Each structure stands twice: as structure tokens, then as C-alpha cells.
PDB file of N, CA and C in Angstrom:
ATOM      1  N   VAL B   1       0.851  -1.173   0.000  1.00  0.00           N
ATOM      2  CA  VAL B   1       0.000   0.000   0.000  1.00  0.00           C
ATOM      3  C   VAL B   1       0.889   1.224   0.000  1.00  0.00           C
ATOM      4  N   SER B   2       0.814   2.059  -1.013  1.00  0.00           N
ATOM      5  CA  SER B   2       1.572   3.297  -1.028  1.00  0.00           C
ATOM      6  C   SER B   2       0.844   4.338  -0.207  1.00  0.00           C
ATOM      7  N   ILE B   3       1.542   4.988   0.704  1.00  0.00           N
ATOM      8  CA  ILE B   3       0.945   5.995   1.565  1.00  0.00           C
ATOM      9  C   ILE B   3       0.996   7.358   0.896  1.00  0.00           C
ATOM     10  N   ASN B   4       2.143   7.753   0.417  1.00  0.00           N
ATOM     11  CA  ASN B   4       2.310   9.054  -0.212  1.00  0.00           C
ATOM     12  C   ASN B   4       3.418   8.927  -1.238  1.00  0.00           C
ATOM     13  N   SER B   5       3.075   8.993  -2.503  1.00  0.00           N
ATOM     14  CA  SER B   5       4.065   8.758  -3.542  1.00  0.00           C
ATOM     15  C   SER B   5       5.158   9.820  -3.551  1.00  0.00           C
ATOM     16  N   SER B   6       4.868  11.033  -3.068  1.00  0.00           N
ATOM     17  CA  SER B   6       5.898  12.067  -3.045  1.00  0.00           C
ATOM     18  C   SER B   6       6.958  11.766  -1.980  1.00  0.00           C
ATOM     19  N   LEU B   7       6.622  10.951  -0.992  1.00  0.00           N
ATOM     20  CA  LEU B   7       7.590  10.556   0.033  1.00  0.00           C
ATOM     21  C   LEU B   7       8.292   9.253  -0.314  1.00  0.00           C
ATOM     22  N   HIS B   8       7.808   8.557  -1.327  1.00  0.00           N
ATOM     23  CA  HIS B   8       8.348   7.257  -1.719  1.00  0.00           C
ATOM     24  C   HIS B   8       8.296   6.274  -0.545  1.00  0.00           C
ATOM     25  N   LEU B   9       7.163   6.275   0.146  1.00  0.00           N
ATOM     26  CA  LEU B   9       6.973   5.417   1.311  1.00  0.00           C
ATOM     27  C   LEU B   9       6.036   4.292   0.948  1.00  0.00           C
ATOM     28  N   ARG B  10       6.436   3.073   1.254  1.00  0.00           N
ATOM     29  CA  ARG B  10       5.587   1.911   1.023  1.00  0.00           C
ATOM     30  C   ARG B  10       5.467   1.160   2.337  1.00  0.00           C
ATOM     31  N   LEU B  11       4.235   0.878   2.727  1.00  0.00           N
ATOM     32  CA  LEU B  11       3.943   0.226   3.999  1.00  0.00           C
ATOM     33  C   LEU B  11       3.419  -1.166   3.724  1.00  0.00           C
ATOM     34  N   TYR B  12       4.010  -2.157   4.387  1.00  0.00           N
ATOM     35  CA  TYR B  12       3.556  -3.527   4.249  1.00  0.00           C
ATOM     36  C   TYR B  12       2.700  -3.853   5.468  1.00  0.00           C
ATOM     37  N   LEU B  13       1.411  -3.986   5.250  1.00  0.00           N
ATOM     38  CA  LEU B  13       0.505  -4.292   6.347  1.00  0.00           C
ATOM     39  C   LEU B  13       0.571  -5.782   6.634  1.00  0.00           C
ATOM     40  N   ASN B  14       1.113  -6.108   7.756  1.00  0.00           N
ATOM     41  CA  ASN B  14       1.290  -7.500   8.148  1.00  0.00           C
ATOM     42  C   ASN B  14       1.094  -7.568   9.649  1.00  0.00           C
ATOM     43  N   ILE B  15       0.083  -8.259  10.089  1.00  0.00           N
ATOM     44  CA  ILE B  15      -0.273  -8.330  11.498  1.00  0.00           C
ATOM     45  C   ILE B  15       0.892  -8.842  12.347  1.00  0.00           C
ATOM     46  N   GLU B  16       1.783  -9.628  11.756  1.00  0.00           N
ATOM     47  CA  GLU B  16       2.890 -10.204  12.501  1.00  0.00           C
ATOM     48  C   GLU B  16       3.954  -9.177  12.872  1.00  0.00           C
ATOM     49  N   ASN B  17       3.932  -8.005  12.251  1.00  0.00           N
ATOM     50  CA  ASN B  17       4.947  -6.992  12.543  1.00  0.00           C
ATOM     51  C   ASN B  17       4.836  -6.466  13.964  1.00  0.00           C
ATOM     52  N   GLY B  18       3.637  -6.342  14.502  1.00  0.00           N
ATOM     53  CA  GLY B  18       3.521  -5.981  15.900  1.00  0.00           C
ATOM     54  C   GLY B  18       2.381  -5.048  16.216  1.00  0.00           C
ATOM     55  N   ILE B  19       1.544  -5.474  17.119  1.00  0.00           N
ATOM     56  CA  ILE B  19       0.493  -4.630  17.663  1.00  0.00           C
ATOM     57  C   ILE B  19       0.701  -4.634  19.167  1.00  0.00           C
ATOM     58  N   PHE B  20       0.915  -3.458  19.715  1.00  0.00           N
ATOM     59  CA  PHE B  20       1.234  -3.314  21.125  1.00  0.00           C
ATOM     60  C   PHE B  20       0.193  -2.434  21.807  1.00  0.00           C
ATOM     61  N   ALA B  21       0.290  -2.288  23.101  1.00  0.00           N
ATOM     62  CA  ALA B  21      -0.694  -1.515  23.867  1.00  0.00           C
ATOM     63  C   ALA B  21      -0.783  -0.064  23.393  1.00  0.00           C
ATOM     64  N   ASN B  22       0.360   0.552  23.082  1.00  0.00           N
ATOM     65  CA  ASN B  22       0.383   1.975  22.732  1.00  0.00           C
ATOM     66  C   ASN B  22       0.624   2.257  21.253  1.00  0.00           C
ATOM     67  N   SER B  23       0.970   1.217  20.487  1.00  0.00           N
ATOM     68  CA  SER B  23       1.364   1.472  19.099  1.00  0.00           C
ATOM     69  C   SER B  23       1.214   0.217  18.241  1.00  0.00           C
ATOM     70  N   MET B  24       1.359   0.432  16.940  1.00  0.00           N
ATOM     71  CA  MET B  24       1.440  -0.652  15.972  1.00  0.00           C
ATOM     72  C   MET B  24       2.734  -0.439  15.202  1.00  0.00           C
ATOM     73  N   GLN B  25       3.416  -1.527  14.877  1.00  0.00           N
ATOM     74  CA  GLN B  25       4.658  -1.410  14.133  1.00  0.00           C
ATOM     75  C   GLN B  25       4.562  -2.221  12.854  1.00  0.00           C
ATOM     76  N   PHE B  26       5.088  -1.625  11.791  1.00  0.00           N
ATOM     77  CA  PHE B  26       5.025  -2.235  10.475  1.00  0.00           C
ATOM     78  C   PHE B  26       6.396  -2.184   9.819  1.00  0.00           C
ATOM     79  N   ARG B  27       6.565  -3.029   8.841  1.00  0.00           N
ATOM     80  CA  ARG B  27       7.750  -3.002   7.993  1.00  0.00           C
ATOM     81  C   ARG B  27       7.382  -2.226   6.749  1.00  0.00           C
ATOM     82  N   GLY B  28       8.327  -1.463   6.232  1.00  0.00           N
ATOM     83  CA  GLY B  28       8.062  -0.714   5.017  1.00  0.00           C
ATOM     84  C   GLY B  28       9.345  -0.373   4.297  1.00  0.00           C
ATOM     85  N   THR B  29       9.229   0.393   3.235  1.00  0.00           N
ATOM     86  CA  THR B  29      10.402   0.903   2.535  1.00  0.00           C
ATOM     87  C   THR B  29      10.253   2.403   2.378  1.00  0.00           C
ATOM     88  N   TYR B  30      11.360   3.096   2.463  1.00  0.00           N
ATOM     89  CA  TYR B  30      11.408   4.542   2.256  1.00  0.00           C
ATOM     90  C   TYR B  30      12.621   4.822   1.393  1.00  0.00           C
ATOM     91  N   CYS B  31      12.396   5.410   0.241  1.00  0.00           N
ATOM     92  CA  CYS B  31      13.476   5.698  -0.712  1.00  0.00           C
ATOM     93  C   CYS B  31      14.323   4.460  -0.984  1.00  0.00           C
ATOM     94  N   GLY B  32      13.660   3.307  -1.094  1.00  0.00           N
ATOM     95  CA  GLY B  32      14.350   2.073  -1.432  1.00  0.00           C
ATOM     96  C   GLY B  32      15.014   1.361  -0.266  1.00  0.00           C
ATOM     97  N   GLN B  33      14.919   1.901   0.953  1.00  0.00           N
ATOM     98  CA  GLN B  33      15.530   1.263   2.119  1.00  0.00           C
ATOM     99  C   GLN B  33      14.457   0.671   3.014  1.00  0.00           C
ATOM    100  N   ASP B  34      14.756  -0.492   3.623  1.00  0.00           N
ATOM    101  CA  ASP B  34      13.846  -1.081   4.596  1.00  0.00           C
ATOM    102  C   ASP B  34      13.785  -0.192   5.832  1.00  0.00           C
ATOM    103  N   VAL B  35      12.590   0.030   6.335  1.00  0.00           N
ATOM    104  CA  VAL B  35      12.402   0.847   7.537  1.00  0.00           C
ATOM    105  C   VAL B  35      11.353   0.208   8.436  1.00  0.00           C
ATOM    106  N   ALA B  36      11.394   0.580   9.701  1.00  0.00           N
ATOM    107  CA  ALA B  36      10.340   0.222  10.644  1.00  0.00           C
ATOM    108  C   ALA B  36       9.434   1.445  10.767  1.00  0.00           C
ATOM    109  N   ILE B  37       8.140   1.212  10.767  1.00  0.00           N
ATOM    110  CA  ILE B  37       7.166   2.296  10.860  1.00  0.00           C
ATOM    111  C   ILE B  37       6.342   2.074  12.119  1.00  0.00           C
ATOM    112  N   LYS B  38       6.370   3.051  12.997  1.00  0.00           N
ATOM    113  CA  LYS B  38       5.632   2.955  14.252  1.00  0.00           C
ATOM    114  C   LYS B  38       4.474   3.940  14.202  1.00  0.00           C
ATOM    115  N   VAL B  39       3.271   3.439  14.470  1.00  0.00           N
ATOM    116  CA  VAL B  39       2.070   4.265  14.484  1.00  0.00           C
ATOM    117  C   VAL B  39       1.553   4.282  15.925  1.00  0.00           C
ATOM    118  N   LEU B  40       1.592   5.468  16.534  1.00  0.00           N
ATOM    119  CA  LEU B  40       1.102   5.601  17.902  1.00  0.00           C
ATOM    120  C   LEU B  40      -0.413   5.644  17.884  1.00  0.00           C
ATOM    121  N   LYS B  41      -1.032   4.930  18.834  1.00  0.00           N
ATOM    122  CA  LYS B  41      -2.493   4.915  18.918  1.00  0.00           C
ATOM    123  C   LYS B  41      -2.975   6.213  19.560  1.00  0.00           C
ATOM    124  N   ALA B  42      -3.870   6.896  18.883  1.00  0.00           N
ATOM    125  CA  ALA B  42      -4.357   8.202  19.335  1.00  0.00           C
ATOM    126  C   ALA B  42      -4.960   8.139  20.733  1.00  0.00           C
ATOM    127  N   GLU B  43      -5.669   7.071  21.027  1.00  0.00           N
ATOM    128  CA  GLU B  43      -6.324   6.972  22.333  1.00  0.00           C
ATOM    129  C   GLU B  43      -5.327   6.788  23.481  1.00  0.00           C
ATOM    130  N   CYS B  44      -4.090   6.451  23.158  1.00  0.00           N
ATOM    131  CA  CYS B  44      -3.064   6.243  24.183  1.00  0.00           C
ATOM    132  C   CYS B  44      -2.080   7.410  24.261  1.00  0.00           C
ATOM    133  N   LEU B  45      -2.212   8.354  23.360  1.00  0.00           N
ATOM    134  CA  LEU B  45      -1.254   9.449  23.259  1.00  0.00           C
ATOM    135  C   LEU B  45      -1.329  10.368  24.474  1.00  0.00           C
ATOM    136  N   ASN B  46      -0.179  10.564  25.100  1.00  0.00           N
ATOM    137  CA  ASN B  46      -0.058  11.492  26.221  1.00  0.00           C
ATOM    138  C   ASN B  46       1.383  12.008  26.230  1.00  0.00           C
ATOM    139  N   LYS B  47       1.686  12.907  27.150  1.00  0.00           N
ATOM    140  CA  LYS B  47       3.026  13.522  27.185  1.00  0.00           C
ATOM    141  C   LYS B  47       4.122  12.487  27.430  1.00  0.00           C
ATOM    142  N   ASP B  48       3.862  11.499  28.282  1.00  0.00           N
ATOM    143  CA  ASP B  48       4.874  10.470  28.554  1.00  0.00           C
ATOM    144  C   ASP B  48       5.176   9.645  27.302  1.00  0.00           C
ATOM    145  N   LEU B  49       4.132   9.253  26.580  1.00  0.00           N
ATOM    146  CA  LEU B  49       4.324   8.476  25.356  1.00  0.00           C
ATOM    147  C   LEU B  49       5.035   9.306  24.294  1.00  0.00           C
ATOM    148  N   GLN B  50       4.697  10.580  24.196  1.00  0.00           N
ATOM    149  CA  GLN B  50       5.371  11.465  23.238  1.00  0.00           C
ATOM    150  C   GLN B  50       6.855  11.596  23.588  1.00  0.00           C
ATOM    151  N   LYS B  51       7.161  11.719  24.866  1.00  0.00           N
ATOM    152  CA  LYS B  51       8.550  11.834  25.308  1.00  0.00           C
ATOM    153  C   LYS B  51       9.316  10.544  24.998  1.00  0.00           C
ATOM    154  N   GLU B  52       8.696   9.404  25.285  1.00  0.00           N
ATOM    155  CA  GLU B  52       9.319   8.110  25.001  1.00  0.00           C
ATOM    156  C   GLU B  52       9.593   7.950  23.508  1.00  0.00           C
ATOM    157  N   PHE B  53       8.624   8.345  22.682  1.00  0.00           N
ATOM    158  CA  PHE B  53       8.796   8.239  21.234  1.00  0.00           C
ATOM    159  C   PHE B  53       9.916   9.161  20.755  1.00  0.00           C
ATOM    160  N   ALA B  54       9.976  10.374  21.285  1.00  0.00           N
ATOM    161  CA  ALA B  54      11.043  11.315  20.915  1.00  0.00           C
ATOM    162  C   ALA B  54      12.413  10.742  21.280  1.00  0.00           C
ATOM    163  N   GLN B  55      12.510  10.053  22.410  1.00  0.00           N
ATOM    164  CA  GLN B  55      13.765   9.412  22.810  1.00  0.00           C
ATOM    165  C   GLN B  55      14.137   8.298  21.837  1.00  0.00           C
ATOM    166  N   GLU B  56      13.155   7.509  21.414  1.00  0.00           N
ATOM    167  CA  GLU B  56      13.406   6.444  20.429  1.00  0.00           C
ATOM    168  C   GLU B  56      13.949   7.033  19.136  1.00  0.00           C
ATOM    169  N   VAL B  57      13.323   8.106  18.669  1.00  0.00           N
ATOM    170  CA  VAL B  57      13.758   8.754  17.426  1.00  0.00           C
ATOM    171  C   VAL B  57      15.180   9.271  17.575  1.00  0.00           C
ATOM    172  N   SER B  58      15.486   9.876  18.714  1.00  0.00           N
ATOM    173  CA  SER B  58      16.824  10.398  18.964  1.00  0.00           C
ATOM    174  C   SER B  58      17.865   9.280  18.940  1.00  0.00           C
ATOM    175  N   ILE B  59      17.560   8.177  19.591  1.00  0.00           N
ATOM    176  CA  ILE B  59      18.487   7.033  19.633  1.00  0.00           C
ATOM    177  C   ILE B  59      18.695   6.462  18.235  1.00  0.00           C
ATOM    178  N   MET B  60      17.601   6.265  17.508  1.00  0.00           N
ATOM    179  CA  MET B  60      17.709   5.699  16.151  1.00  0.00           C
ATOM    180  C   MET B  60      18.477   6.639  15.219  1.00  0.00           C
ATOM    181  N   SER B  61      18.275   7.941  15.382  1.00  0.00           N
ATOM    182  CA  SER B  61      19.006   8.916  14.568  1.00  0.00           C
ATOM    183  C   SER B  61      20.499   8.847  14.851  1.00  0.00           C
ATOM    184  N   ALA B  62      20.856   8.720  16.121  1.00  0.00           N
ATOM    185  CA  ALA B  62      22.278   8.623  16.497  1.00  0.00           C
ATOM    186  C   ALA B  62      22.902   7.354  15.936  1.00  0.00           C
ATOM    187  N   ILE B  63      22.176   6.245  15.994  1.00  0.00           N
ATOM    188  CA  ILE B  63      22.669   4.983  15.442  1.00  0.00           C
ATOM    189  C   ILE B  63      22.868   5.102  13.933  1.00  0.00           C
ATOM    190  N   ARG B  64      21.906   5.719  13.272  1.00  0.00           N
ATOM    191  CA  ARG B  64      21.990   5.852  11.808  1.00  0.00           C
ATOM    192  C   ARG B  64      23.188   6.711  11.403  1.00  0.00           C
ATOM    193  N   LYS B  65      23.473   7.765  12.160  1.00  0.00           N
ATOM    194  CA  LYS B  65      24.604   8.644  11.851  1.00  0.00           C
ATOM    195  C   LYS B  65      25.940   7.910  11.997  1.00  0.00           C
ATOM    196  N   GLN B  66      25.994   6.924  12.904  1.00  0.00           N
ATOM    197  CA  GLN B  66      27.213   6.158  13.128  1.00  0.00           C
ATOM    198  C   GLN B  66      27.483   5.173  11.997  1.00  0.00           C
ATOM    199  N   SER B  67      26.453   4.809  11.260  1.00  0.00           N
ATOM    200  CA  SER B  67      26.607   3.808  10.191  1.00  0.00           C
ATOM    201  C   SER B  67      27.284   4.355   8.976  1.00  0.00           C
TER     202      SER B  67
END
């Protein structure tokens, strides 16, 4: 399923990728690279979850820069 062709993002909907209490995780591709896509559930969204997600993004960004 293409989400937005201008972003070159392709999302593979597969239940096995992960459904968790606060989020759903999927496998996808972005600009030809495999990526993990995390979708936060709106009903669970709060400041703590936003902070946790921002920390995840920061960590993943640092790891990517090291590669």
C-alpha cells in the first residue's frame, strides 16, 4: 500500500509486525531502504508516550549517523 508517492513510502501491512498496547509497528520501505514504521495509537497518546517516542527517534538517529 503506497501511503504518499511524493515521500516514496511503502507500507507492508502484516499483522505479525507488531500490535502493542500503545502502538502498531510495520515493515516498510522509504526511498528504497527497509524501515520500521511505528504508528502511535491516538487513544493512548499522552506527554509520557510522546517523550518516550522522541527518545526512540533520537536514539535511532544517532545509530543511523554512526553507520
